[in-house]
Coordinates of C-alpha atoms and ligand atoms in Angstrom, one line a residue:
M1 CA 96.4 84.5 110.7
R2 CA 99.3 83.4 108.6
D3 CA 102.8 84.5 107.7
I4 CA 103.4 84.9 104.0
L5 CA 107.0 83.9 103.5
P6 CA 109.3 84.6 100.6
P7 CA 109.3 83.6 97.8
D8 CA 105.5 83.4 97.9
S9 CA 105.3 87.0 99.2
A10 CA 106.6 88.3 95.9
R11 CA 103.5 87.1 94.2
W12 CA 101.3 89.3 96.5
R13 CA 103.1 92.4 95.4
T14 CA 103.1 91.5 91.7
L15 CA 99.4 90.8 92.0
H16 CA 98.8 94.2 93.6
N17 CA 100.8 95.8 90.7
I18 CA 98.7 94.0 88.1
F19 CA 95.5 95.1 89.8
A20 CA 96.7 98.7 90.0
D21 CA 97.6 98.5 86.3
V22 CA 94.1 97.3 85.3
V23 CA 92.1 99.7 87.4
E24 CA 94.3 102.8 87.0
A25 CA 94.0 102.4 83.2
A26 CA 90.2 102.9 83.9
G27 CA 90.5 106.1 85.9
Y28 CA 90.7 104.7 89.5
A29 CA 93.1 106.2 92.0
E30 CA 94.4 104.5 95.2
L31 CA 92.7 105.3 98.5
K32 CA 94.3 104.3 101.8
T33 CA 92.0 104.2 104.8
P34 CA 92.9 103.2 108.4
I35 CA 93.0 99.6 109.5
I36 CA 91.3 100.6 112.7
E37 CA 88.1 102.7 112.7
D38 CA 85.3 103.7 115.1
V39 CA 83.2 100.5 115.4
G40 CA 80.2 102.5 114.3
V41 CA 81.6 102.6 110.8
F42 CA 81.3 98.9 110.6
T43 CA 78.1 98.4 112.5
R44 CA 76.4 100.5 109.7
I45 CA 77.2 97.5 107.4
G46 CA 74.1 96.0 109.0
D47 CA 73.0 94.2 112.1
A48 CA 71.9 91.1 110.2
T49 CA 75.4 90.6 108.8
E50 CA 77.5 88.0 110.6
I51 CA 80.7 89.9 109.8
V52 CA 79.4 92.6 112.1
T53 CA 77.5 90.6 114.7
K54 CA 80.0 87.7 115.2
E55 CA 83.3 88.4 113.5
L56 CA 84.5 91.9 114.4
Y57 CA 87.8 92.3 116.1
E58 CA 86.3 95.0 118.4
F59 CA 87.9 96.5 121.5
E60 CA 88.2 99.5 123.6
D61 CA 91.5 101.5 123.0
R62 CA 93.4 103.3 125.8
G63 CA 91.3 106.5 125.2
G64 CA 88.1 104.5 126.0
R65 CA 87.0 104.6 122.3
R66 CA 85.2 101.6 120.9
V67 CA 87.2 100.6 117.8
S68 CA 87.5 97.7 115.5
L69 CA 90.0 96.2 113.0
R70 CA 88.3 96.6 109.6
P71 CA 86.4 93.5 108.3
E72 CA 86.2 95.0 104.8
V73 CA 86.9 98.3 103.1
T74 CA 83.7 99.5 101.5
A75 CA 82.3 101.0 104.7
S76 CA 85.6 102.9 105.3
V77 CA 85.5 104.3 101.7
C78 CA 81.9 105.6 102.3
R79 CA 83.0 107.0 105.6
A80 CA 86.0 108.8 103.9
F81 CA 83.6 110.1 101.2
A82 CA 81.2 111.5 103.8
Q83 CA 84.1 113.0 105.7
H84 CA 86.1 114.6 102.8
R85 CA 83.3 115.2 100.3
P86 CA 85.3 114.7 97.1
T87 CA 83.6 115.7 93.9
P88 CA 81.7 112.7 92.5
P89 CA 82.1 110.6 90.6
W90 CA 84.8 109.3 93.0
K91 CA 86.6 106.3 91.5
V92 CA 89.0 104.7 94.0
W93 CA 90.9 101.4 94.4
Y94 CA 92.5 99.9 97.5
A95 CA 94.6 96.9 98.6
G96 CA 95.1 95.6 102.1
S97 CA 94.4 93.3 105.0
N98 CA 91.0 92.8 106.6
F99 CA 90.1 90.9 109.8
R100 CA 87.2 88.6 110.6
Q101 CA 87.0 86.1 113.5
E102 CA 86.0 83.2 111.3
K103 CA 86.7 79.5 111.6
A104 CA 90.0 79.3 109.7
Q105 CA 90.4 76.7 107.0
R106 CA 91.8 76.6 103.4
G107 CA 90.6 79.8 101.7
R108 CA 89.2 81.3 104.9
Y109 CA 91.5 83.1 107.3
R110 CA 91.2 85.6 110.1
Q111 CA 93.5 88.0 108.4
F112 CA 93.1 88.1 104.6
D113 CA 93.9 90.5 101.8
Q114 CA 91.6 92.1 99.4
V115 CA 92.0 94.4 96.4
G116 CA 89.0 96.4 95.4
I117 CA 87.4 99.3 93.7
E118 CA 84.5 101.6 94.6
V119 CA 82.7 104.3 92.7
L120 CA 80.6 106.9 94.6
G121 CA 78.1 109.2 92.9
V122 CA 77.1 107.3 89.7
D123 CA 73.7 105.6 89.3
D124 CA 74.2 104.4 85.7
A125 CA 73.9 100.6 85.1
D126 CA 76.8 100.9 82.6
L127 CA 79.1 101.6 85.6
D128 CA 78.0 98.3 87.1
V129 CA 79.1 96.7 83.8
E130 CA 82.5 98.6 83.9
V131 CA 83.1 97.4 87.5
I132 CA 82.2 93.8 86.8
A133 CA 84.4 93.9 83.6
L134 CA 87.4 95.2 85.5
G135 CA 87.3 92.3 87.9
W136 CA 87.0 89.9 85.0
E137 CA 89.9 91.5 83.2
F138 CA 92.1 91.2 86.3
Y139 CA 91.5 87.4 86.5
R140 CA 92.2 87.2 82.8
R141 CA 95.5 89.1 83.2
L142 CA 96.5 86.6 85.9
G143 CA 95.9 83.8 83.5
L144 CA 92.9 82.3 85.4
S145 CA 90.3 80.7 83.2
R146 CA 88.2 78.6 85.5
V147 CA 86.2 81.5 86.9
K148 CA 82.5 81.8 86.7
L149 CA 80.6 85.1 87.0
I150 CA 77.2 85.1 88.6
V151 CA 75.0 88.1 88.8
N152 CA 71.7 89.0 90.4
S153 CA 69.6 92.1 91.4
L154 CA 68.1 92.6 94.8
G155 CA 65.8 95.3 93.3
E156 CA 65.2 98.7 94.8
P157 CA 65.0 99.0 98.6
D158 CA 61.2 98.7 98.5
D159 CA 61.3 95.6 96.1
R160 CA 63.8 94.0 98.4
A161 CA 61.7 94.7 101.5
R162 CA 58.6 93.2 99.9
Y163 CA 60.6 90.2 98.7
V164 CA 62.2 89.7 102.2
E165 CA 58.6 89.7 103.6
A166 CA 57.4 87.1 101.1
L167 CA 60.4 84.9 101.9
R168 CA 59.7 85.2 105.6
V169 CA 56.1 84.1 105.0
H170 CA 57.2 81.2 102.7
F171 CA 59.9 79.9 105.1
E172 CA 57.8 80.3 108.2
S173 CA 55.0 78.2 106.5
I174 CA 57.5 75.3 106.2
G175 CA 58.2 75.3 109.9
D176 CA 60.4 72.4 111.3
A177 CA 61.2 71.0 107.9
L178 CA 63.7 73.8 107.5
T179 CA 67.0 73.0 109.3
E180 CA 67.5 74.5 112.7
Q181 CA 70.4 76.7 111.5
S182 CA 68.2 78.1 108.7
R183 CA 65.4 78.8 111.1
A184 CA 67.9 80.8 113.2
T185 CA 68.9 82.7 110.0
L186 CA 65.3 83.3 109.1
A187 CA 64.7 85.1 112.3
K188 CA 67.5 87.6 111.5
N189 CA 67.7 87.7 107.7
P190 CA 65.3 85.7 105.5
L191 CA 67.4 86.5 102.4
R192 CA 70.4 84.5 103.8
V193 CA 68.3 81.3 104.0
L194 CA 68.7 81.2 100.2
D195 CA 72.5 80.8 100.9
S196 CA 72.0 77.6 102.9
K197 CA 74.4 74.8 101.9
R198 CA 72.3 72.2 103.8
E199 CA 70.6 69.6 101.7
P200 CA 67.3 69.4 103.6
D201 CA 66.7 73.1 102.9
F202 CA 67.1 72.8 99.1
P203 CA 63.5 71.9 98.1
H204 CA 62.2 74.8 100.2
I205 CA 64.6 77.2 98.6
A206 CA 63.7 75.9 95.2
S207 CA 60.0 76.6 95.9
A208 CA 60.6 80.0 97.4
P209 CA 59.4 83.2 95.8
K210 CA 61.8 84.6 93.2
I211 CA 63.2 88.1 93.5
A212 CA 62.5 88.8 89.8
D213 CA 58.8 88.8 90.5
F214 CA 59.2 91.7 92.9
Y215 CA 61.3 94.1 90.7
S216 CA 59.9 97.6 90.1
D217 CA 60.1 98.8 86.5
A218 CA 63.2 100.9 87.4
A219 CA 65.0 97.9 89.0
R220 CA 64.1 95.7 86.0
A221 CA 65.4 98.3 83.5
H222 CA 68.6 98.7 85.5
F223 CA 69.3 95.0 85.6
D224 CA 68.4 94.5 81.9
R225 CA 70.9 97.1 81.0
V226 CA 73.6 95.4 83.1
E227 CA 72.9 92.1 81.4
A228 CA 72.9 93.7 77.9
G229 CA 76.2 95.5 78.8
L230 CA 78.0 92.3 79.8
E231 CA 76.8 90.7 76.5
V232 CA 78.2 93.7 74.5
L233 CA 81.6 93.1 76.2
G234 CA 81.4 89.4 75.6
I235 CA 81.7 88.5 79.3
P236 CA 80.1 85.2 80.0
F237 CA 77.8 85.3 83.1
E238 CA 74.9 83.5 84.7
V239 CA 71.9 85.1 86.4
E240 CA 71.7 83.4 89.8
P241 CA 68.4 84.3 91.5
K242 CA 69.6 82.7 94.8
L243 CA 72.7 84.9 95.0
V244 CA 72.2 87.3 98.0
R245 CA 75.8 88.0 99.2
G246 CA 76.7 88.2 102.9
L247 CA 76.5 91.9 103.6
D248 CA 73.2 93.9 104.2
Y249 CA 74.0 97.0 102.4
Y250 CA 73.4 95.8 98.8
R251 CA 70.7 97.2 96.5
R252 CA 70.1 96.3 92.9
T253 CA 73.1 94.7 91.1
I254 CA 75.1 92.1 93.0
F255 CA 77.7 89.7 91.6
E256 CA 80.3 87.1 92.5
Y257 CA 83.3 85.6 90.8
Q258 CA 83.5 81.9 91.7
G259 CA 86.7 79.9 91.4
L260 CA 85.6 76.6 89.9
T261 CA 88.7 74.7 91.2
L262 CA 87.9 75.7 94.9
D263 CA 85.7 73.9 97.5
S264 CA 82.2 75.3 97.2
A265 CA 82.0 76.7 100.7
Q266 CA 85.0 79.0 99.9
N267 CA 84.8 79.4 96.2
A268 CA 83.9 83.1 96.1
L269 CA 87.1 84.7 94.7
G270 CA 85.5 88.1 94.9
G271 CA 82.2 89.9 94.9
G272 CA 80.4 93.1 95.0
G273 CA 77.5 95.2 94.0
R274 CA 75.5 98.4 94.6
Y275 CA 75.1 99.9 98.0
D276 CA 73.2 103.0 97.4
G277 CA 72.3 103.9 101.0
L278 CA 75.6 103.4 102.7
V279 CA 77.1 106.8 102.4
E280 CA 73.9 108.3 103.8
A281 CA 74.0 105.8 106.7
L282 CA 77.5 107.1 107.5
G283 CA 76.5 110.7 107.7
G284 CA 77.0 111.8 104.1
P285 CA 74.7 113.0 101.4
S286 CA 72.5 110.4 99.6
T287 CA 75.0 109.0 97.1
P288 CA 74.8 105.9 94.9
G289 CA 77.8 103.5 95.2
T290 CA 79.1 100.4 93.5
G291 CA 82.2 98.3 93.7
F292 CA 83.8 94.9 94.4
A293 CA 86.5 93.3 96.6
L294 CA 88.6 90.4 95.4
G295 CA 90.1 88.0 97.9
I296 CA 93.9 87.7 97.2
D297 CA 94.3 84.5 99.4
R298 CA 91.7 82.6 97.4
T299 CA 92.8 84.1 94.1
L300 CA 96.3 82.7 94.7
L301 CA 94.9 79.3 95.6
A302 CA 93.0 79.3 92.4
C303 CA 96.2 80.3 90.5
D304 CA 98.0 77.3 92.2
D305 CA 95.1 75.0 91.2
E306 CA 95.3 76.2 87.6
G307 CA 99.1 76.3 87.5
V308 CA 99.2 80.0 86.5
F309 CA 100.8 83.1 87.9
A310 CA 103.9 81.3 89.3
S311 CA 106.0 82.8 92.0
L312 CA 108.9 84.7 90.4
P313 CA 111.0 86.5 93.0
R314 CA 113.5 89.0 91.5
Q315 CA 116.6 87.3 90.3
L316 CA 119.9 88.8 91.5
D317 CA 122.2 89.9 88.8
A318 CA 125.4 89.4 90.9
F319 CA 126.7 88.1 94.2
V320 CA 129.9 89.7 95.4
V321 CA 132.5 87.4 96.9
D322 CA 135.4 89.2 98.7
T323 CA 138.4 87.3 100.1
T324 CA 140.2 90.5 101.2
G325 CA 138.2 90.9 104.4
G326 CA 135.1 92.7 103.2
A327 CA 136.1 96.3 102.4
E328 CA 136.1 95.5 98.6
A329 CA 132.7 94.0 98.8
L330 CA 131.3 97.1 100.5
A331 CA 132.4 99.4 97.7
L332 CA 131.7 97.0 94.8
T333 CA 128.2 96.1 95.9
A334 CA 127.4 99.8 96.3
E335 CA 128.8 100.6 92.9
L336 CA 126.9 97.8 91.2
R337 CA 123.6 98.6 93.0
A338 CA 124.0 102.3 92.0
A339 CA 124.2 101.2 88.4
G340 CA 120.7 99.6 88.8
L341 CA 121.8 96.0 89.2
A342 CA 120.3 93.7 91.9
V343 CA 123.3 92.6 94.0
D344 CA 123.9 90.8 97.3
R345 CA 127.1 89.8 99.1
A346 CA 128.4 87.7 102.0
F347 CA 129.2 89.1 105.5
D348 CA 131.1 88.0 108.5
G349 CA 134.4 87.4 106.7
R350 CA 133.5 83.9 105.6
S351 CA 135.8 81.6 103.6
M352 CA 135.9 81.7 99.8
K353 CA 134.2 78.3 99.8
A354 CA 131.4 79.4 102.1
Q355 CA 130.9 82.6 100.1
M356 CA 130.7 80.7 96.8
K357 CA 128.1 78.4 98.4
L358 CA 126.0 81.5 99.3
A359 CA 126.5 82.9 95.8
N360 CA 125.2 79.6 94.4
R361 CA 122.2 79.5 96.7
S362 CA 121.4 83.2 96.0
G363 CA 120.4 82.4 92.5
A364 CA 122.5 85.3 91.2
K365 CA 123.5 85.1 87.5
V366 CA 127.2 85.8 88.2
A367 CA 129.6 85.8 91.1
V368 CA 131.9 88.8 91.2
I369 CA 135.0 87.6 92.9
V370 CA 137.7 89.9 94.3
G371 CA 140.9 88.9 96.3
T372 CA 144.2 90.6 97.0
N373 CA 145.6 89.7 93.5
E374 CA 142.7 91.3 91.8
V375 CA 142.9 94.4 94.0
D376 CA 146.6 94.7 93.1
A377 CA 145.9 94.3 89.4
G378 CA 142.8 96.5 89.3
T379 CA 140.6 93.7 88.1
V380 CA 137.8 91.5 89.3
V381 CA 136.8 87.9 88.3
V382 CA 133.3 87.3 86.9
K383 CA 132.1 83.8 87.2
P384 CA 128.8 82.8 85.6
M385 CA 126.8 80.6 88.0
S386 CA 125.9 77.1 86.7
G387 CA 122.4 76.6 85.5
V388 CA 121.9 80.1 84.4
H389 CA 123.9 80.3 81.2
G390 CA 123.7 76.6 80.2
E391 CA 126.6 74.5 81.4
S392 CA 129.3 77.1 80.8
T393 CA 131.0 78.2 84.0
D394 CA 134.1 79.8 82.5
Q395 CA 135.2 82.7 84.5
V396 CA 136.8 85.8 83.1
T397 CA 139.0 88.5 84.5
V398 CA 137.9 92.0 83.6
P399 CA 139.3 95.4 84.5
R400 CA 137.4 96.9 87.3
S401 CA 136.4 99.8 85.1
D402 CA 134.6 97.4 82.8
L403 CA 132.8 95.5 85.5
I404 CA 129.4 97.3 85.2
P405 CA 128.9 96.9 81.5
H406 CA 130.2 93.3 81.7
V407 CA 127.7 92.3 84.4
K408 CA 124.9 94.1 82.5
E409 CA 125.7 92.1 79.5
Q410 CA 125.4 88.9 81.4
S411 CA 122.0 89.9 83.0
Ligands
HAM1 P1 83.0 89.9 100.7 O1 82.2 89.0 99.9 O2 82.7 89.8 102.2 O3 82.7 91.3 100.2 O4 84.5 89.6 100.5 C1 85.0 89.7 99.2 C2 86.1 88.6 99.0 O5 87.0 88.6 100.0 C3 85.5 87.2 99.1 O6 84.9 86.8 97.8 C4 86.7 86.4 99.4 O7 87.5 86.1 98.3 C5 87.5 87.3 100.3 N1 87.3 86.9 101.7 C6 86.3 87.3 102.5 N2 86.4 86.7 103.7 C7 87.6 86.0 103.7 C8 88.3 85.2 104.6 N3 87.9 85.1 105.9 N4 89.4 84.6 104.2 C9 89.9 84.7 102.9 N5 89.2 85.5 102.0 C10 88.1 86.1 102.4 C11 83.2 92.5 100.7 O8 84.1 92.5 101.5 C12 82.6 93.7 100.1 N6 83.3 94.9 100.8 C13 82.8 93.7 98.6 C14 82.3 95.0 98.0 C15 83.0 96.0 97.6 N7 81.0 95.2 97.7 C16 80.9 96.4 97.2 N8 82.1 97.0 97.1

């Protein structure tokens, strides 16, 4: 887990704002769910999912309840839907931290942030297209261009079950030629063997049955419509039959946005898909669902790699320097802030020199300086700080009553 220090922290908020802007313009409203839930909410994600079997921050609280920090938000959204029964379609977005006990490395952390959307109650393939397009638009708004969209369909639950069985038979017939880790995966979830990043597994994965051969007519038609919709919107994508995603709840459409500048083991910037049985598994009515979550940590790494979406903390308009002992700074700072300006000041009765140093370091556009002479004359001195307005550092004395318009003019 990491600290996100200023100025980098400012990017996180800006990024959340951009995301909110993109999805609220498409009818999504923010949902806030708890960070801790009954562990049962997350075990419904599936017992073949490592996030659940190995990575949960699960503990007993003081009331003897088995709870867990959330490893993701989709299950919580479905739990909230089952609990509150809002009228579908329910279009929500969220932003916040998630927790998984993973081996931390660049792009993989034990506390990480996601922004995401979920829609409950819509079966239409055009909604899958809308969801995928919104993630794509978000990356575009950040200025990212080295992002690749891959899509696949896992078919209807029956198709998926028949495919999983065919994969099991195929991989079992290979025996020891499959790596030991993949044999362990096979026992739990044959689909995930397709995800293997181990070279000796590659030929056996290449010769494995293909999901497309198992689609029912309905699943084929749904996926065709998703592909056609992405083409209509001009969003470039690749169908990747080996894409399975790490969570068990997916049915039909799944997709991932890959950051081409990132290491392949951590290159998923975000992903999502349909999870039509999840609300039901959490005690609600049978309800189709679709959505995505985008990893903020990795998205920012990709921005750094591409040199886009730089960190821009808010610049101060003024820094108040008071050599009378501090009372003037108190009133002046309050007055300037009330006028909507971003203003800081020095404390602890520091010397003029020390205060000017702070003013410089603050990055403020001007220093507003007040001493006993200015108090007596009813004026203040406004000194542009070097580097902001070219080389000019000429200070001017202005009547105190003109201060606000004067600083506004400079900012
Ligand atoms: P996920 O693929 O587990 O899906 O996570 C989505 C994104 O969160 C990943 O692509 C990655 O960017 C980021 N992420 C995941 N784990 C970590 C980590 N340990 N460190 C840094 N970033 C990480 C879900 O969470 C699903 N709930 C997505 C979804 C929403 N499907 C349908 N609706």
